[in-house]
Amino acid sequence: MKRILLGAGLGMAAALALAAPAQAAKTLVYCSEGSPENFNPMLNTTGTSFDVSLPVYNNLVQFERGGTKVVPGLAESWTVSEDGLTYTFKLRAGAKWHSSNDFKPTRDANADDVLFSFNRQWKADHPYHKVSGGAYDYFGDMAMPKLLKSIEKVDDLTVKFTLNAVEAPFLANLAMPFAPIMSAEYAEQLLKKGTPEKLDQIPIGTGPFQFVAYQKDAVIRYKAFENYWGGRQPLDNLVFAITPDAAVRYAKLKANECQIMPYPNPADLDAMKKDSSIVLQEQEGLNVGYLSFNVQKKPFDDVRVRRAISMALDKKAMVDAVYQSAGVPAKNPIPPTMWSYNKAIEDYPFDQERAKKLLADAGYPNGFETDLWAMPVQRPYNPNAKRIAEMMQADLAKIGVKAKIVQYEWGEYRKRMQQGEHQMGMLGWTGDNGDPDNFLYNLLGCEAARPGGSNLSKWCNKEFDDLVVQAKRTTDVAARTKLYEQAQVIFKEDAPWYTIAHSVVHMGLSKNVVDYKMDSFGIHRFEGVDLKQ
């Protein structure tokens, strides 16, 4: 029956919707923890902004829902050449575009859209390259401009990518949010109208839900896309209710004002487990929360200072107080659930006397003054950055270091940190593709140490970088594991971060939510989700 309705077109679907009683519409409200920077995941690196684009867009390939396996997306199949340098994708026939007041598509998705979506990020002379600021941090941090040799349209439904070198995680990378396929026809029409920025503000995709409206810092509305190639969704409407405070999200969940809430306060977990109206999902997070030392600014250009700070902070006390039972202390930049995690590495001890001696050796016997940036929002890797900053501030005062806590609005905070304005600052990461490369190269490689890059410490260690680049160039997992284990040793010795914790991620659901699955990569997908009525 579902396929017959889809084949009948939008007219019949609309008529049936009007004939149905209003109370029959299924609307799921998701209490989002923050506002998006925009609706184009090419321009962002945060899960908050990725989440709002996932209902709208398809990638060439995608991860299976709730898992890490790469499966077909807008491409229904692909082949890889024997030398690992050429990937040929066969696109789905009949994949329909959404429409809006500004756009009525005249064709289905095709190879021109794939070329547009990648060339916008890759080619500096592309007419959309500088639109909306033109910062494609993920694309740049992963060295995609150097990796890609060519992207060719073979025919309307076939695209060929040729690489300059073997890239072991290439397919998984294409499944990440930064690689959505956008409509070249929509982009061309907006360009002619002189409003190209609307491409990033009023998203048009081929995904399961169609964008309806955004009220800044309040609510985002979507509706089911009747012509979605994967089938019409069980939900009629999807609403993001932007609710930064975890206590308020929990109150809304209990009152059934929202049906899904992320990132509960650790202190509320026991009560949530006992509440028969709530289902509490949990899984070990593929994440790390950390304090970045900007090695391009004094005094953090001296490794002795970075090690001293690492010894001065009471990690156990922070994890016990803030993460409680939902986190474990971190010693490496990748989580212990990830392959190639180096168990042999020892963390810096909590030893303030040794910290004082290191500071004196570095020329700071009386300490120094510094800033200490703290995120203004909850993240899966850090439930309360302000509280952790206050604990760090108190610990540092004991060794003569006066730290001033700094906060900005979330989008501004990220932007300023990526530019390297901080001396010390907290952030974190949830893996996007299950590969160590996504942490070690993207967050700590030399390519990402540029202004605007995701290497917030602006740390470029050639020995470390050579190892992680070499690991990219082989598909042998055992060989890659050895290289990553060596890289983690260098990271620990040079201390560009103070690693804080890996968290267990929790999601609160109303008991009438059906088939919601926590995502391994910390983003929130609603395809296939239903509500019992």
mmCIF file of N, CA and C in Angstrom, residues 40 42-43 115-136 182-201:
data_model
loop_
_atom_site.group_PDB
_atom_site.id
_atom_site.type_symbol
_atom_site.label_atom_id
_atom_site.label_comp_id
_atom_site.label_asym_id
_atom_site.label_seq_id
_atom_site.Cartn_x
_atom_site.Cartn_y
_atom_site.Cartn_z
ATOM 1 N N ASN A 40 23.962 23.612 6.591
ATOM 2 C CA ASN A 40 24.878 22.995 5.633
ATOM 3 C C ASN A 40 26.011 22.331 6.388
ATOM 4 N N MET A 42 28.595 20.916 5.416
ATOM 5 C CA MET A 42 29.925 21.178 4.865
ATOM 6 C C MET A 42 30.645 22.259 5.670
ATOM 7 N N LEU A 43 29.866 23.166 6.264
ATOM 8 C CA LEU A 43 30.418 24.360 6.894
ATOM 9 C C LEU A 43 30.636 24.197 8.387
ATOM 10 N N LEU A 115 29.030 16.361 -8.427
ATOM 11 C CA LEU A 115 30.156 17.225 -8.778
ATOM 12 C C LEU A 115 30.027 18.589 -8.115
ATOM 13 N N PHE A 116 28.820 19.157 -8.136
ATOM 14 C CA PHE A 116 28.612 20.454 -7.487
ATOM 15 C C PHE A 116 28.977 20.384 -6.011
ATOM 16 N N SER A 117 28.509 19.348 -5.314
ATOM 17 C CA SER A 117 28.663 19.254 -3.864
ATOM 18 C C SER A 117 30.121 19.124 -3.435
ATOM 19 N N PHE A 118 30.924 18.409 -4.216
ATOM 20 C CA PHE A 118 32.340 18.268 -3.861
ATOM 21 C C PHE A 118 33.185 19.412 -4.423
ATOM 22 N N ASN A 119 32.873 19.859 -5.615
ATOM 23 C CA ASN A 119 33.667 20.941 -6.204
ATOM 24 C C ASN A 119 33.488 22.254 -5.455
ATOM 25 N N ARG A 120 32.313 22.454 -4.857
ATOM 26 C CA ARG A 120 32.121 23.662 -4.052
ATOM 27 C C ARG A 120 33.172 23.739 -2.948
ATOM 28 N N GLN A 121 33.441 22.610 -2.317
ATOM 29 C CA GLN A 121 34.414 22.585 -1.221
ATOM 30 C C GLN A 121 35.854 22.569 -1.729
ATOM 31 N N TRP A 122 36.041 21.979 -2.883
ATOM 32 C CA TRP A 122 37.391 21.700 -3.381
ATOM 33 C C TRP A 122 37.994 22.835 -4.204
ATOM 34 N N LYS A 123 37.201 23.450 -5.073
ATOM 35 C CA LYS A 123 37.723 24.385 -6.064
ATOM 36 C C LYS A 123 37.535 25.837 -5.613
ATOM 37 N N ALA A 124 38.642 26.541 -5.460
ATOM 38 C CA ALA A 124 38.585 27.936 -4.999
ATOM 39 C C ALA A 124 37.857 28.848 -5.973
ATOM 40 N N ASP A 125 37.811 28.478 -7.265
ATOM 41 C CA ASP A 125 37.137 29.317 -8.259
ATOM 42 C C ASP A 125 35.682 28.913 -8.488
ATOM 43 N N HIS A 126 35.182 27.976 -7.701
ATOM 44 C CA HIS A 126 33.789 27.562 -7.828
ATOM 45 C C HIS A 126 32.888 28.719 -7.379
ATOM 46 N N PRO A 127 31.778 28.997 -8.090
ATOM 47 C CA PRO A 127 30.957 30.156 -7.728
ATOM 48 C C PRO A 127 30.371 30.103 -6.321
ATOM 49 N N TYR A 128 30.294 28.929 -5.720
ATOM 50 C CA TYR A 128 29.771 28.813 -4.358
ATOM 51 C C TYR A 128 30.866 28.651 -3.303
ATOM 52 N N HIS A 129 32.109 28.626 -3.704
ATOM 53 C CA HIS A 129 33.178 28.307 -2.758
ATOM 54 C C HIS A 129 33.227 29.289 -1.580
ATOM 55 N N LYS A 130 32.995 30.564 -1.845
ATOM 56 C CA LYS A 130 33.113 31.576 -0.790
ATOM 57 C C LYS A 130 31.778 31.958 -0.168
ATOM 58 N N VAL A 131 30.698 31.331 -0.606
ATOM 59 C CA VAL A 131 29.381 31.630 -0.050
ATOM 60 C C VAL A 131 29.311 31.177 1.408
ATOM 61 N N SER A 132 28.665 31.969 2.246
ATOM 62 C CA SER A 132 28.504 31.676 3.689
ATOM 63 C C SER A 132 29.842 31.554 4.399
ATOM 64 N N GLY A 133 30.804 32.305 3.955
ATOM 65 C CA GLY A 133 32.110 32.330 4.607
ATOM 66 C C GLY A 133 33.145 31.421 3.991
ATOM 67 N N GLY A 134 32.695 30.412 3.253
ATOM 68 C CA GLY A 134 33.618 29.565 2.506
ATOM 69 C C GLY A 134 34.611 28.784 3.333
ATOM 70 N N ALA A 135 34.275 28.462 4.590
ATOM 71 C CA ALA A 135 35.191 27.663 5.418
ATOM 72 C C ALA A 135 34.710 26.219 5.424
ATOM 73 N N TYR A 136 35.493 25.343 4.830
ATOM 74 C CA TYR A 136 35.143 23.918 4.760
ATOM 75 C C TYR A 136 36.161 23.163 5.605
ATOM 76 N N MET A 182 23.975 17.995 -2.567
ATOM 77 C CA MET A 182 23.047 19.117 -2.694
ATOM 78 C C MET A 182 22.646 19.308 -4.154
ATOM 79 N N SER A 183 21.571 20.034 -4.355
ATOM 80 C CA SER A 183 21.021 20.227 -5.691
ATOM 81 C C SER A 183 21.754 21.322 -6.448
ATOM 82 N N ALA A 184 22.398 20.952 -7.540
ATOM 83 C CA ALA A 184 23.065 21.939 -8.392
ATOM 84 C C ALA A 184 22.043 22.859 -9.055
ATOM 85 N N GLU A 185 20.866 22.321 -9.374
ATOM 86 C CA GLU A 185 19.818 23.134 -10.008
ATOM 87 C C GLU A 185 19.324 24.212 -9.051
ATOM 88 N N TYR A 186 19.088 23.850 -7.797
ATOM 89 C CA TYR A 186 18.681 24.823 -6.772
ATOM 90 C C TYR A 186 19.753 25.896 -6.600
ATOM 91 N N ALA A 187 21.003 25.462 -6.516
ATOM 92 C CA ALA A 187 22.107 26.400 -6.352
ATOM 93 C C ALA A 187 22.188 27.379 -7.526
ATOM 94 N N GLU A 188 22.006 26.879 -8.728
ATOM 95 C CA GLU A 188 22.083 27.733 -9.921
ATOM 96 C C GLU A 188 20.957 28.770 -9.923
ATOM 97 N N GLN A 189 19.759 28.342 -9.545
ATOM 98 C CA GLN A 189 18.639 29.284 -9.512
ATOM 99 C C GLN A 189 18.860 30.373 -8.469
ATOM 100 N N LEU A 190 19.364 29.996 -7.298
ATOM 101 C CA LEU A 190 19.630 30.982 -6.244
ATOM 102 C C LEU A 190 20.714 31.961 -6.674
ATOM 103 N N LEU A 191 21.723 31.461 -7.366
ATOM 104 C CA LEU A 191 22.801 32.319 -7.835
ATOM 105 C C LEU A 191 22.262 33.370 -8.804
ATOM 106 N N LYS A 192 21.388 32.950 -9.686
ATOM 107 C CA LYS A 192 20.794 33.885 -10.656
ATOM 108 C C LYS A 192 19.945 34.939 -9.960
ATOM 109 N N LYS A 193 19.299 34.564 -8.853
ATOM 110 C CA LYS A 193 18.474 35.508 -8.104
ATOM 111 C C LYS A 193 19.302 36.416 -7.193
ATOM 112 N N GLY A 194 20.591 36.110 -7.062
ATOM 113 C CA GLY A 194 21.451 36.901 -6.181
ATOM 114 C C GLY A 194 21.308 36.553 -4.719
ATOM 115 N N THR A 195 20.794 35.346 -4.412
ATOM 116 C CA THR A 195 20.608 34.910 -3.016
ATOM 117 C C THR A 195 21.262 33.549 -2.773
ATOM 118 N N PRO A 196 22.539 33.372 -3.122
ATOM 119 C CA PRO A 196 23.158 32.044 -2.999
ATOM 120 C C PRO A 196 23.218 31.524 -1.572
ATOM 121 N N GLU A 197 23.250 32.434 -0.571
ATOM 122 C CA GLU A 197 23.352 32.006 0.819
ATOM 123 C C GLU A 197 22.129 31.217 1.276
ATOM 124 N N LYS A 198 21.009 31.329 0.554
ATOM 125 C CA LYS A 198 19.816 30.561 0.923
ATOM 126 C C LYS A 198 20.051 29.059 0.813
ATOM 127 N N LEU A 199 21.030 28.659 0.013
ATOM 128 C CA LEU A 199 21.342 27.238 -0.111
ATOM 129 C C LEU A 199 21.697 26.642 1.246
ATOM 130 N N ASP A 200 22.320 27.456 2.105
ATOM 131 C CA ASP A 200 22.781 26.984 3.408
ATOM 132 C C ASP A 200 21.800 27.290 4.524
ATOM 133 N N GLN A 201 20.737 28.035 4.198
ATOM 134 C CA GLN A 201 19.754 28.435 5.211
ATOM 135 C C GLN A 201 18.405 27.760 5.012
#
